[in-house]
Short mmCIF file of C-alpha atoms in Angstrom, two decimals:
data_model
loop_
_atom_site.label_atom_id
_atom_site.label_comp_id
_atom_site.label_asym_id
_atom_site.label_seq_id
_atom_site.Cartn_x
_atom_site.Cartn_y
_atom_site.Cartn_z
CA MET A 1 -11.63 -124.50 3.28
CA ASN A 2 -10.60 -121.64 1.02
CA LEU A 3 -8.28 -122.04 -1.96
CA ALA A 4 -5.14 -120.84 -0.15
CA GLN A 5 -5.79 -123.26 2.72
CA ALA A 6 -6.46 -126.06 0.24
CA ILE A 7 -3.23 -125.42 -1.69
CA ALA A 8 -1.23 -125.29 1.55
CA TYR A 9 -2.83 -128.58 2.60
CA PHE A 10 -2.16 -130.20 -0.80
CA LEU A 11 1.50 -129.18 -0.73
CA ARG A 12 1.94 -130.32 2.87
CA GLU A 13 0.44 -133.71 2.11
CA ALA A 14 2.41 -133.99 -1.14
CA VAL A 15 5.71 -133.25 0.62
CA GLN A 16 4.83 -135.81 3.28
CA ASN A 17 4.05 -138.41 0.60
CA LEU A 18 7.30 -137.65 -1.20
CA LEU A 19 9.29 -138.00 2.00
CA VAL A 20 7.61 -141.28 2.90
CA GLY A 21 8.02 -142.76 -0.59
CA TRP A 22 11.23 -140.94 -1.47
CA ARG A 23 12.89 -143.88 -3.22
CA VAL A 24 10.11 -144.29 -5.75
CA ALA A 25 9.69 -140.54 -6.07
CA LEU A 26 13.39 -140.23 -6.83
CA VAL A 27 12.98 -142.48 -9.87
CA ALA A 28 10.26 -140.20 -11.21
CA VAL A 29 12.27 -137.06 -10.47
CA PHE A 30 15.34 -138.49 -12.20
CA SER A 31 13.40 -139.61 -15.25
CA ILE A 32 11.96 -136.12 -15.66
CA ALA A 33 15.43 -134.65 -15.08
CA VAL A 34 17.05 -136.87 -17.73
CA SER A 35 14.41 -136.03 -20.33
CA LEU A 36 14.63 -132.31 -19.64
CA LEU A 37 18.42 -132.41 -19.52
CA THR A 38 18.42 -134.01 -22.97
CA GLY A 39 15.83 -131.62 -24.34
CA GLY A 40 17.53 -128.65 -22.66
CA GLY A 41 20.89 -129.73 -24.08
CA PHE A 42 19.50 -129.70 -27.59
CA VAL A 43 17.87 -126.33 -26.97
CA LEU A 44 21.23 -125.03 -25.80
CA ILE A 45 23.04 -126.39 -28.85
CA SER A 46 20.45 -125.31 -31.39
CA GLY A 47 20.19 -121.91 -29.70
CA ASN A 48 23.91 -121.41 -30.07
CA VAL A 49 23.85 -122.61 -33.67
CA ALA A 50 21.00 -120.23 -34.41
CA ARG A 51 22.96 -117.39 -32.85
CA LEU A 52 26.01 -118.23 -34.96
CA LEU A 53 23.86 -118.40 -38.06
CA ASP A 54 22.47 -114.97 -37.29
CA GLU A 55 25.97 -113.62 -36.93
CA TRP A 56 27.12 -115.26 -40.16
CA THR A 57 24.06 -114.12 -41.97
CA GLU A 58 24.69 -110.63 -40.73
CA ARG A 59 28.16 -110.85 -42.18
CA ALA A 60 27.21 -112.71 -45.37
CA ARG A 61 29.66 -111.81 -48.05
CA LEU A 62 30.15 -112.28 -51.74
CA VAL A 63 33.79 -112.38 -52.76
CA ILE A 64 34.71 -111.87 -56.41
CA TYR A 65 38.32 -112.80 -57.08
CA LEU A 66 39.88 -110.83 -59.90
CA GLU A 67 42.34 -112.02 -62.52
CA GLU A 68 45.82 -110.67 -62.18
CA GLY A 69 45.69 -108.43 -65.22
CA VAL A 70 42.18 -107.10 -64.86
CA THR A 71 41.65 -103.90 -66.80
CA PRO A 72 39.94 -100.74 -65.51
CA ALA A 73 37.14 -101.28 -68.05
CA GLU A 74 36.55 -104.77 -66.75
CA ARG A 75 36.46 -103.40 -63.21
CA GLU A 76 33.91 -100.80 -64.22
CA ALA A 77 31.73 -103.43 -65.91
CA LEU A 78 31.88 -105.52 -62.77
CA GLU A 79 30.96 -102.59 -60.52
CA ALA A 80 28.08 -101.71 -62.81
CA ARG A 81 26.80 -105.26 -62.41
CA LEU A 82 27.05 -105.01 -58.63
CA ALA A 83 25.33 -101.63 -58.58
CA ALA A 84 22.44 -103.02 -60.60
CA ALA A 85 21.86 -105.99 -58.27
CA PRO A 86 19.27 -105.17 -55.56
CA ALA A 87 20.71 -107.83 -53.19
CA VAL A 88 24.12 -106.19 -53.12
CA GLU A 89 24.24 -103.53 -50.43
CA THR A 90 27.85 -102.36 -50.43
CA TRP A 91 31.19 -103.46 -51.84
CA GLU A 92 34.84 -102.65 -51.54
CA GLU A 93 37.94 -103.65 -53.40
CA VAL A 94 40.59 -105.57 -51.52
CA ASP A 95 43.91 -105.46 -53.34
CA SER A 96 46.41 -108.29 -53.07
CA ARG A 97 48.45 -106.48 -50.38
CA ALA A 98 45.43 -105.95 -48.17
CA ALA A 99 44.45 -109.59 -48.68
CA ALA A 100 47.90 -110.71 -47.57
CA ALA A 101 47.76 -108.42 -44.55
CA ARG A 102 44.40 -109.88 -43.58
CA LEU A 103 45.73 -113.41 -43.92
CA ALA A 104 48.70 -112.57 -41.76
CA ASP A 105 46.35 -110.97 -39.26
CA SER A 106 44.09 -114.03 -39.07
CA PHE A 107 46.90 -116.58 -39.12
CA PRO A 108 50.01 -115.00 -37.55
CA SER A 109 51.96 -118.24 -37.97
CA LEU A 110 51.76 -117.82 -41.75
CA ALA A 111 53.13 -114.26 -41.70
CA PRO A 112 56.84 -115.22 -42.00
CA LEU A 113 56.00 -117.51 -44.89
CA LEU A 114 54.28 -114.67 -46.74
CA GLU A 115 57.28 -112.40 -46.14
CA GLU A 116 59.70 -115.05 -47.39
CA GLN A 117 57.75 -115.46 -50.62
CA GLY A 118 58.54 -111.88 -51.57
CA SER A 119 55.96 -111.67 -54.32
CA VAL A 120 52.36 -111.52 -53.21
CA PRO A 121 50.51 -114.74 -54.03
CA LEU A 122 46.97 -113.64 -53.12
CA PRO A 123 44.59 -112.31 -55.77
CA ALA A 124 42.85 -108.97 -55.52
CA SER A 125 39.13 -109.20 -54.92
CA VAL A 126 35.91 -107.28 -54.56
CA GLU A 127 34.01 -108.00 -51.37
CA ALA A 128 30.29 -107.29 -51.36
CA ARG A 129 27.85 -107.35 -48.46
CA VAL A 130 24.58 -108.88 -49.56
CA ASP A 131 21.07 -108.94 -48.21
CA ARG A 132 20.37 -112.66 -47.77
CA ARG A 133 16.62 -112.17 -48.05
CA SER A 134 17.07 -111.12 -51.69
CA SER A 135 19.99 -113.39 -52.47
CA ARG A 136 18.32 -116.78 -52.60
CA GLY A 137 16.84 -118.96 -55.23
CA GLU A 138 17.58 -119.78 -58.83
CA GLU A 139 17.67 -116.19 -60.02
CA TRP A 140 20.49 -115.40 -57.61
CA GLY A 141 22.38 -118.51 -58.73
CA LEU A 142 22.04 -117.44 -62.34
CA TRP A 143 23.23 -113.96 -61.51
CA LEU A 144 26.30 -115.42 -59.74
CA SER A 145 27.10 -117.56 -62.83
CA GLU A 146 26.90 -114.52 -65.06
CA LEU A 147 29.14 -112.64 -62.64
CA ALA A 148 31.70 -115.43 -62.70
CA ALA A 149 31.69 -115.38 -66.51
CA LEU A 150 32.55 -111.66 -66.71
CA PRO A 151 35.95 -110.84 -68.20
CA GLY A 152 38.57 -110.18 -65.51
CA VAL A 153 36.74 -112.32 -62.90
CA GLU A 154 38.60 -115.40 -61.84
CA ASP A 155 36.15 -116.86 -59.34
CA VAL A 156 33.08 -116.01 -57.27
CA ASP A 157 32.56 -117.26 -53.75
CA ASP A 158 29.50 -116.66 -51.59
CA ASP A 159 28.62 -117.97 -48.07
CA GLU A 160 25.24 -119.21 -49.18
CA ASP A 161 26.12 -122.93 -49.36
CA TRP A 162 27.86 -122.86 -46.02
CA ILE A 163 25.03 -121.02 -44.31
CA ARG A 164 22.47 -123.31 -45.89
CA GLN A 165 24.37 -126.34 -44.60
CA MET A 166 24.50 -124.87 -41.13
CA GLU A 167 20.79 -124.08 -41.24
CA GLY A 168 20.14 -127.67 -42.23
CA PHE A 169 22.26 -128.88 -39.35
CA ALA A 170 20.48 -126.58 -36.91
CA GLY A 171 17.11 -127.79 -38.17
CA ILE A 172 18.10 -131.44 -37.82
CA ALA A 173 19.57 -130.85 -34.36
CA GLY A 174 16.43 -129.01 -33.25
CA THR A 175 14.09 -131.66 -34.64
CA ALA A 176 16.14 -134.50 -33.21
CA GLY A 177 16.23 -132.74 -29.85
CA LEU A 178 12.51 -132.19 -29.89
CA ALA A 179 11.84 -135.79 -30.90
CA LEU A 180 14.22 -137.31 -28.36
CA GLY A 181 13.11 -134.91 -25.64
CA GLY A 182 9.48 -135.68 -26.49
CA VAL A 183 10.00 -139.44 -26.25
CA LEU A 184 11.89 -139.11 -22.99
CA MET A 185 9.26 -136.69 -21.68
CA ALA A 186 6.49 -139.15 -22.50
CA ALA A 187 8.40 -141.85 -20.63
CA ALA A 188 8.90 -139.49 -17.70
CA ILE A 189 5.19 -138.61 -17.64
CA LEU A 190 4.30 -142.29 -17.56
CA THR A 191 6.81 -142.86 -14.76
CA ILE A 192 5.28 -140.06 -12.73
CA ALA A 193 1.81 -141.43 -13.47
CA SER A 194 2.90 -144.82 -12.13
CA VAL A 195 4.47 -143.30 -9.03
CA VAL A 196 1.37 -141.24 -8.26
CA ARG A 197 -0.79 -144.28 -8.89
CA LEU A 198 1.32 -146.25 -6.45
CA THR A 199 0.91 -143.48 -3.89
CA VAL A 200 -2.85 -143.54 -4.44
CA TYR A 201 -2.82 -147.29 -3.96
CA ASN A 202 -0.87 -146.91 -0.72
CA HIS A 203 -3.41 -144.34 0.42
CA ARG A 204 -6.50 -146.19 -0.77
CA GLU A 205 -7.84 -146.61 2.75
CA GLU A 206 -7.43 -142.95 3.48
CA VAL A 207 -9.03 -142.06 0.15
CA ALA A 208 -11.98 -144.28 1.06
CA THR A 209 -12.24 -142.65 4.48
CA LEU A 210 -12.04 -139.17 3.02
CA ARG A 211 -14.79 -140.01 0.58
CA LEU A 212 -16.88 -141.51 3.35
CA VAL A 213 -16.69 -138.47 5.60
CA GLY A 214 -17.68 -136.16 2.74
CA ALA A 215 -14.48 -134.92 1.15
CA THR A 216 -14.92 -133.50 -2.35
CA GLU A 217 -12.97 -134.91 -5.29
CA PHE A 218 -10.94 -131.68 -5.39
CA PHE A 219 -9.84 -132.24 -1.80
CA ILE A 220 -9.09 -135.93 -2.36
CA ARG A 221 -7.16 -135.50 -5.60
CA GLY A 222 -5.38 -132.26 -4.74
CA PRO A 223 -2.47 -133.79 -2.80
CA PHE A 224 -1.78 -136.27 -5.61
CA TYR A 225 -1.80 -133.53 -8.25
CA ALA A 226 0.54 -131.51 -6.03
CA GLU A 227 2.80 -134.54 -5.69
CA GLY A 228 3.10 -134.89 -9.47
CA LEU A 229 3.70 -131.17 -9.82
CA LEU A 230 6.43 -131.18 -7.16
CA GLN A 231 8.13 -134.20 -8.71
CA GLY A 232 8.13 -132.46 -12.08
CA LEU A 233 9.43 -129.18 -10.66
CA LEU A 234 12.17 -131.03 -8.80
CA GLY A 235 13.06 -132.89 -12.01
CA GLY A 236 13.13 -129.63 -13.96
CA THR A 237 15.31 -127.95 -11.34
CA LEU A 238 17.66 -130.93 -11.32
CA ALA A 239 17.87 -130.82 -15.13
CA LEU A 240 18.65 -127.11 -15.07
CA GLY A 241 21.32 -127.64 -12.41
CA GLY A 242 22.78 -130.54 -14.41
CA LEU A 243 22.83 -128.51 -17.60
CA LEU A 244 24.50 -125.61 -15.81
CA ALA A 245 27.10 -127.94 -14.33
CA LEU A 246 27.78 -129.61 -17.70
CA HIS A 247 28.09 -126.26 -19.45
CA GLY A 248 30.40 -125.01 -16.71
CA TRP A 249 32.51 -128.13 -17.05
CA ALA A 250 32.65 -127.75 -20.85
CA ARG A 251 33.58 -124.10 -20.44
CA ALA A 252 36.50 -125.03 -18.19
CA THR A 253 37.75 -127.95 -20.24
CA LEU A 254 36.91 -126.78 -23.78
CA PRO A 255 37.19 -122.99 -23.67
CA GLY A 256 37.47 -122.80 -27.46
CA VAL A 257 34.06 -124.43 -27.84
CA ALA A 258 32.08 -123.49 -24.74
CA GLY A 259 34.00 -120.39 -23.66
CA PRO A 260 32.33 -116.97 -23.82
CA GLU A 261 33.40 -116.49 -27.46
CA GLY A 262 33.01 -120.14 -28.45
CA PRO A 263 30.30 -121.59 -30.67
CA LEU A 264 28.56 -123.06 -27.58
CA GLY A 265 29.39 -120.13 -25.32
CA ARG A 266 25.87 -119.00 -24.59
CA PHE A 267 23.88 -120.77 -21.82
CA LEU A 268 20.09 -120.84 -21.83
CA ALA A 269 18.39 -117.47 -21.50
CA PRO A 270 16.70 -116.83 -18.11
CA GLN A 271 13.25 -117.33 -19.64
CA GLU A 272 14.38 -120.61 -21.23
CA SER A 273 15.73 -121.78 -17.87
CA VAL A 274 12.42 -120.94 -16.18
CA ALA A 275 10.55 -122.66 -19.02
CA LEU A 276 12.61 -125.82 -18.48
CA VAL A 277 11.56 -126.00 -14.81
CA VAL A 278 7.95 -125.08 -15.60
CA LEU A 279 7.88 -127.75 -18.30
CA GLY A 280 8.99 -130.27 -15.68
CA GLY A 281 6.16 -129.15 -13.41
CA LEU A 282 3.64 -129.43 -16.23
CA ALA A 283 4.88 -132.91 -17.13
CA GLY A 284 4.47 -133.96 -13.50
CA LEU A 285 0.98 -132.52 -13.38
CA VAL A 286 0.01 -134.28 -16.60
CA GLY A 287 1.38 -137.54 -15.16
CA ALA A 288 -0.71 -137.09 -12.02
CA VAL A 289 -3.84 -136.26 -14.01
CA LEU A 290 -3.31 -139.39 -16.13
CA SER A 291 -2.92 -141.55 -13.06
CA LEU A 292 -5.99 -140.11 -11.35
CA ARG A 293 -8.47 -140.82 -14.05
CA ARG A 294 -11.87 -141.49 -12.55
CA GLU A 295 -11.56 -145.27 -12.49
CA SER A 296 -8.27 -145.28 -10.62
CA LEU A 297 -9.77 -143.51 -7.65
CA GLY A 298 -12.73 -145.84 -7.50
CA VAL A 299 -15.38 -143.26 -8.21
CA SER A 300 -17.52 -145.78 -10.07
CA GLU A 301 -20.76 -146.44 -8.31
CA THR A 302 -20.92 -150.11 -9.16
CA GLY A 303 -18.91 -151.22 -6.18
CA GLU A 304 -16.51 -153.46 -8.09
CA ASN A 305 -13.43 -151.28 -7.95
CA PRO A 306 -11.02 -152.33 -5.18
CA LEU A 307 -10.52 -148.69 -4.30
CA ASP A 308 -14.24 -148.06 -4.11
CA ILE A 309 -15.74 -147.65 -0.69
CA MET B 1 -35.64 -139.91 7.86
CA ILE B 2 -34.83 -142.76 5.47
CA GLN B 3 -37.30 -144.10 2.90
CA PHE B 4 -36.87 -146.94 0.40
CA PHE B 5 -39.50 -147.39 -2.32
CA HIS B 6 -39.34 -150.73 -4.11
CA VAL B 7 -35.57 -150.63 -4.27
CA THR B 8 -33.72 -153.28 -6.23
CA LYS B 9 -29.96 -153.42 -6.62
CA ARG B 10 -28.47 -155.71 -9.21
CA TYR B 11 -24.69 -155.80 -9.63
CA PRO B 12 -23.15 -155.87 -13.12
CA ASN B 13 -22.23 -159.54 -12.66
CA GLY B 14 -25.91 -160.34 -12.27
CA GLN B 15 -25.81 -160.85 -8.54
CA ILE B 16 -28.82 -159.44 -6.73
CA GLY B 17 -27.98 -157.29 -3.70
CA LEU B 18 -31.51 -156.19 -2.84
CA GLU B 19 -34.86 -156.98 -4.35
CA ASP B 20 -37.97 -154.80 -4.13
CA VAL B 21 -37.24 -153.41 -0.67
CA THR B 22 -39.61 -150.83 0.79
CA PHE B 23 -39.44 -149.33 4.28
CA ARG B 24 -39.43 -146.03 6.15
CA ILE B 25 -37.33 -145.09 9.17
CA PRO B 26 -38.55 -141.92 10.90
CA ARG B 27 -36.19 -139.36 12.41
CA SER B 28 -34.45 -140.38 15.68
CA GLN B 29 -35.49 -144.02 15.46
CA PHE B 30 -33.10 -146.82 16.42
CA VAL B 31 -33.37 -149.71 13.99
CA PHE B 32 -31.51 -152.99 13.76
CA LEU B 33 -30.77 -154.43 10.34
CA THR B 34 -30.36 -158.19 10.53
CA GLY B 35 -29.82 -161.06 8.15
CA ALA B 36 -27.34 -163.74 7.29
CA SER B 37 -24.11 -162.98 5.43
CA GLY B 38 -24.96 -162.03 1.85
CA ALA B 39 -28.54 -161.10 2.74
CA GLY B 40 -27.99 -157.55 1.51
CA LYS B 41 -27.27 -155.61 4.71
CA SER B 42 -24.10 -153.91 3.44
CA THR B 43 -25.73 -153.18 0.08
CA LEU B 44 -28.63 -151.47 1.83
CA LEU B 45 -26.29 -149.33 3.95
CA LYS B 46 -24.17 -148.38 0.91
CA LEU B 47 -27.31 -147.27 -0.88
CA ILE B 48 -28.10 -144.89 2.00
CA TYR B 49 -24.80 -143.00 1.78
CA ARG B 50 -24.82 -143.36 -2.02
CA GLY B 51 -21.86 -145.65 -2.17
CA LEU B 52 -24.11 -147.41 -4.68
CA LEU B 53 -27.05 -146.37 -6.81
CA PRO B 54 -30.20 -148.52 -6.96
CA THR B 55 -30.98 -150.34 -10.18
CA VAL B 56 -34.70 -149.76 -9.65
CA GLY B 57 -36.65 -147.75 -7.07
CA GLN B 58 -36.27 -144.54 -5.14
CA ILE B 59 -34.44 -143.70 -1.94
CA LEU B 60 -35.10 -140.59 0.14
CA VAL B 61 -32.68 -139.54 2.86
CA ASN B 62 -33.74 -136.55 4.94
CA GLY B 63 -36.21 -135.70 2.18
CA ARG B 64 -33.65 -135.78 -0.62
CA ASN B 65 -34.01 -138.20 -3.51
CA LEU B 66 -30.57 -139.77 -3.78
CA ALA B 67 -30.90 -140.50 -7.50
CA SER B 68 -31.32 -136.81 -8.25
CA ILE B 69 -28.24 -135.69 -6.32
CA PRO B 70 -25.43 -134.97 -8.78
CA ARG B 71 -22.20 -136.81 -8.09
CA ARG B 72 -20.39 -133.63 -7.07
CA LYS B 73 -23.01 -133.03 -4.35
CA VAL B 74 -22.66 -136.50 -2.83
CA PRO B 75 -19.94 -135.37 -0.36
CA TYR B 76 -22.40 -132.89 1.14
CA LEU B 77 -24.93 -135.69 1.68
CA ARG B 78 -22.26 -137.80 3.34
CA ARG B 79 -21.45 -135.04 5.80
CA THR B 80 -24.93 -135.58 7.27
CA ILE B 81 -24.45 -139.34 7.61
CA GLY B 82 -22.02 -140.93 10.05
CA THR B 83 -20.70 -144.37 9.11
CA VAL B 84 -19.07 -147.03 11.26
CA PHE B 85 -17.72 -150.36 10.02
CA GLN B 86 -16.72 -153.66 11.54
CA GLU B 87 -13.06 -153.19 10.57
CA PHE B 88 -12.83 -149.67 12.09
CA ARG B 89 -11.12 -148.21 8.99
CA LEU B 90 -8.73 -146.03 10.95
CA ILE B 91 -5.58 -144.75 9.27
CA GLY B 92 -2.62 -146.26 11.08
CA ARG B 93 -0.15 -143.45 10.40
CA ARG B 94 -2.55 -140.79 11.69
CA THR B 95 -3.14 -140.04 15.37
CA VAL B 96 -6.55 -140.39 16.96
CA LEU B 97 -6.96 -136.63 16.64
CA GLU B 98 -6.18 -136.75 12.91
CA ASN B 99 -8.43 -139.74 12.35
CA VAL B 100 -11.33 -138.06 14.07
CA SER B 101 -10.86 -134.62 12.57
CA TYR B 102 -10.91 -135.42 8.84
CA LEU B 103 -14.14 -133.56 8.26
CA PRO B 104 -13.17 -130.44 10.26
CA ARG B 105 -9.97 -130.36 8.23
CA ILE B 106 -11.92 -130.63 4.99
CA LEU B 107 -14.07 -127.75 6.16
CA GLY B 108 -11.00 -125.61 6.81
CA ALA B 109 -11.04 -125.61 10.60
CA SER B 110 -7.88 -124.32 12.30
CA PRO B 111 -5.73 -126.81 14.24
CA ARG B 112 -7.17 -125.47 17.49
CA GLN B 113 -10.75 -125.82 16.26
CA ARG B 114 -10.00 -129.33 14.99
CA ARG B 115 -8.67 -130.34 18.36
CA GLN B 116 -11.67 -128.86 20.10
CA VAL B 117 -14.27 -130.70 18.02
CA ALA B 118 -12.25 -133.92 18.14
CA GLU B 119 -12.08 -133.67 21.92
CA GLU B 120 -15.83 -133.17 22.07
CA ALA B 121 -16.47 -136.21 19.87
CA LEU B 122 -13.95 -138.33 21.78
CA ASP B 123 -15.52 -137.21 25.06
CA ARG B 124 -18.82 -138.69 23.85
CA VAL B 125 -17.12 -142.07 23.43
CA HIS B 126 -15.12 -141.65 26.68
CA LEU B 127 -11.74 -141.62 24.95
CA LYS B 128 -10.61 -138.03 25.24
CA ASP B 129 -7.36 -138.93 26.99
CA ARG B 130 -6.09 -140.98 24.00
CA ILE B 131 -6.34 -138.14 21.49
CA ASP B 132 -2.63 -138.07 20.61
CA ASP B 133 -2.13 -141.84 20.38
CA LEU B 134 -1.78 -143.83 17.19
CA PRO B 135 -4.53 -146.39 16.54
CA GLU B 136 -2.09 -149.30 16.94
CA HIS B 137 -1.68 -148.36 20.59
CA LEU B 138 -5.41 -148.77 21.24
CA SER B 139 -7.42 -151.89 21.97
CA ALA B 140 -10.02 -153.10 19.47
CA GLY B 141 -12.83 -151.61 21.55
CA GLU B 142 -11.01 -148.29 21.76
CA GLN B 143 -10.38 -148.29 18.01
CA GLN B 144 -14.06 -148.82 17.36
CA ARG B 145 -14.87 -145.96 19.74
CA VAL B 146 -12.50 -143.74 17.75
CA ALA B 147 -14.34 -144.78 14.57
CA ILE B 148 -17.62 -143.83 16.23
CA ALA B 149 -16.16 -140.49 17.32
CA ARG B 150 -15.11 -139.88 13.71
CA ALA B 151 -18.66 -140.59 12.60
CA LEU B 152 -20.06 -138.27 15.26
CA VAL B 153 -17.73 -135.33 14.70
CA SER B 154 -20.05 -133.83 12.08
CA ARG B 155 -23.08 -134.21 14.40
CA PRO B 156 -24.81 -136.34 11.75
CA GLU B 157 -28.56 -136.69 11.39
CA ILE B 158 -28.14 -140.37 10.61
CA LEU B 159 -25.61 -142.86 11.95
CA ILE B 160 -25.28 -146.15 10.11
CA ALA B 161 -23.13 -148.98 11.37
CA ASP B 162 -22.19 -152.16 9.51
CA GLU B 163 -21.49 -154.94 12.01
CA PRO B 164 -19.74 -152.54 14.40
CA THR B 165 -19.37 -155.20 17.08
CA GLY B 166 -18.33 -158.00 14.73
CA ASN B 167 -14.68 -157.91 15.87
CA LEU B 168 -15.39 -157.39 19.56
CA ASP B 169 -16.05 -159.72 22.49
CA PRO B 170 -19.54 -159.69 24.13
CA ASP B 171 -18.60 -157.21 26.88
CA LEU B 172 -17.06 -154.75 24.44
CA SER B 173 -20.03 -155.26 22.11
CA ARG B 174 -22.42 -154.21 24.87
CA GLU B 175 -20.22 -151.21 25.64
CA ILE B 176 -20.19 -150.11 21.99
CA PHE B 177 -23.90 -150.74 21.68
CA GLY B 178 -24.40 -148.52 24.73
CA LEU B 179 -22.63 -145.72 22.87
CA PHE B 180 -25.00 -146.08 19.92
CA ARG B 181 -27.93 -145.84 22.35
CA GLU B 182 -26.49 -142.63 23.81
CA VAL B 183 -26.09 -141.17 20.31
CA ASN B 184 -29.66 -142.13 19.45
CA GLU B 185 -30.99 -140.61 22.69
CA ALA B 186 -29.37 -137.34 21.61
CA GLY B 187 -31.65 -137.37 18.53
CA THR B 188 -29.62 -139.11 15.82
CA THR B 189 -31.30 -141.78 13.68
CA VAL B 190 -29.33 -145.01 14.09
CA LEU B 191 -29.38 -147.95 11.69
CA LEU B 192 -27.23 -150.76 12.98
CA ALA B 193 -26.55 -153.86 10.88
CA THR B 194 -25.69 -156.93 12.91
CA HIS B 195 -26.09 -160.66 12.99
CA ASP B 196 -25.65 -160.71 16.78
CA ARG B 197 -29.06 -162.11 17.71
CA HIS B 198 -28.39 -161.81 21.47
CA LEU B 199 -27.69 -158.10 21.13
CA VAL B 200 -30.89 -157.54 19.18
CA GLU B 201 -33.01 -159.57 21.58
CA GLU B 202 -31.46 -157.86 24.59
CA ALA B 203 -32.10 -154.40 23.18
CA GLY B 204 -35.52 -155.03 21.68
CA GLY B 205 -37.02 -152.50 19.28
CA ARG B 206 -37.52 -152.34 15.55
CA VAL B 207 -35.72 -154.84 13.38
CA LEU B 208 -35.48 -154.86 9.59
CA HIS B 209 -34.72 -158.44 8.64
CA LEU B 210 -33.26 -159.24 5.23
CA ALA B 211 -33.19 -162.67 3.63
CA GLY B 212 -31.81 -163.26 0.14
CA GLY B 213 -31.94 -159.55 -0.65
CA ARG B 214 -35.62 -159.24 0.28
CA LEU B 215 -37.04 -157.57 3.35
CA ALA B 216 -38.45 -160.47 5.31
CA SER B 217 -39.86 -158.44 8.20
CA GLY B 218 -39.94 -155.01 9.79
CA GLY B 219 -40.60 -153.06 6.61
CA ASP B 220 -44.18 -152.07 7.32
CA GLU B 221 -43.51 -150.96 10.87
CA VAL B 222 -43.42 -147.21 11.18
CA GLY B 223 -42.36 -145.68 14.45
CA GLY B 224 -41.32 -148.97 16.05
CA GLY B 225 -41.71 -149.59 19.74
CA GLY B 226 -39.66 -150.35 22.74
CA ALA B 227 -36.31 -149.38 21.29
CA PRO B 228 -34.40 -146.55 22.92
CA GLY B 229 -35.10 -143.11 21.58
CA VAL B 230 -37.81 -144.33 19.27
CA ASP B 231 -39.40 -141.98 16.77
CA SER B 232 -40.16 -138.32 16.93
#
């Protein structure tokens, strides 16, 4: 029997076994699906958070609010400071009118209020784009303090704290997802191992006959490995389908969150989707390998094993 | 040819299966293996197809020392040895064709080839017309004939049978025994374990008799006499 024939035989037998014992197989498929759905959900969330972080990082700004009566000399001193800082890439001055226009643009409901006030309540500022790779650590913090202490500067605000918090959240979410997914995956692998072991037990007479007529271990074990693999692939596919359905549902009901522009708007990338299904298959295969350790198939030559011929 | 040289088999629990057994069965001989329950008949047969390894001693089957065959090569040894058991060991959910054609399937035969060799084997046991039935639709005698066909499908050099008539009435036992004679006349070495004294006396020929794991008689006889198809 060549390899292609063997694989076709393994798959045929595995499908037959799954159909015969479909109730038990379903438990294994669902357990794999739940673990991958959980893990996939965390991947989806942390992927979106990472994307948002990238976007925010790309737009990382340093805003220096100026005092109302700032003098041209003070402005020049400030600009000299910015020019001397390697982390600062570009900067522009936003006067109080432009700031008010921006606010009205971002929050149209506040526009009438701003018009009613007459005078402009927003301070002028200097907005700088910074390179985050060079704007971390104590030195940067010190530089910011010095900047804030300059005459004519009212306050300094950078996105660093916010981004750092979000990075922390993304890290925790990713770790928690990995941990939870790992625990659930281990449980799913053990479930598949038990299901395959049960199938082996139900086929013990056939295994004994196969061994008696001269079947190799590869031929005997192949269908059981294929069964684990199929269960895992089915579980992975089910998880992917479930994730897609949940994301679609979230998109429809929470467009602000899961819509195309929302913070959870991006679904798994095609390669991540394929990886989810492949991971299911691998988990199934590992479960089958665990269940078919030498002793369980009665390969011992002592004659004591109930599955031994 | 089967040769045992001072073979002892002790199980891990201390029970002795065989003790210092030596004999030689030449090619194409028909040999009965007799003894009470627990005398060591099944142990001896398992040692021949390497279902067990001896604790002490050497076993040669068709010139090959079984102890030196690596585990992964054991299936190839077993393809040269047909085995039949008292309890038939047919798979209930498989048809007669599928039960008989395990080995052809392992070897990658096409469905048509599998059917052809199964029909040939079933023809030898006069059961060709039941090829598509499930075992449960066959009588006990027919099921045992299917088991024999399964053992014959590889055209084995050796056929060993462990109490093959133990579940059958005297008439069916004679019928099954007749099949073993036919197989032996075609050149296959047959080793048949039984405690059916009438069958042995009726057939005559070489008898290996075990008692308490030891070979009580028949071990020094080489070539035998009177049994069908004796020696080459």
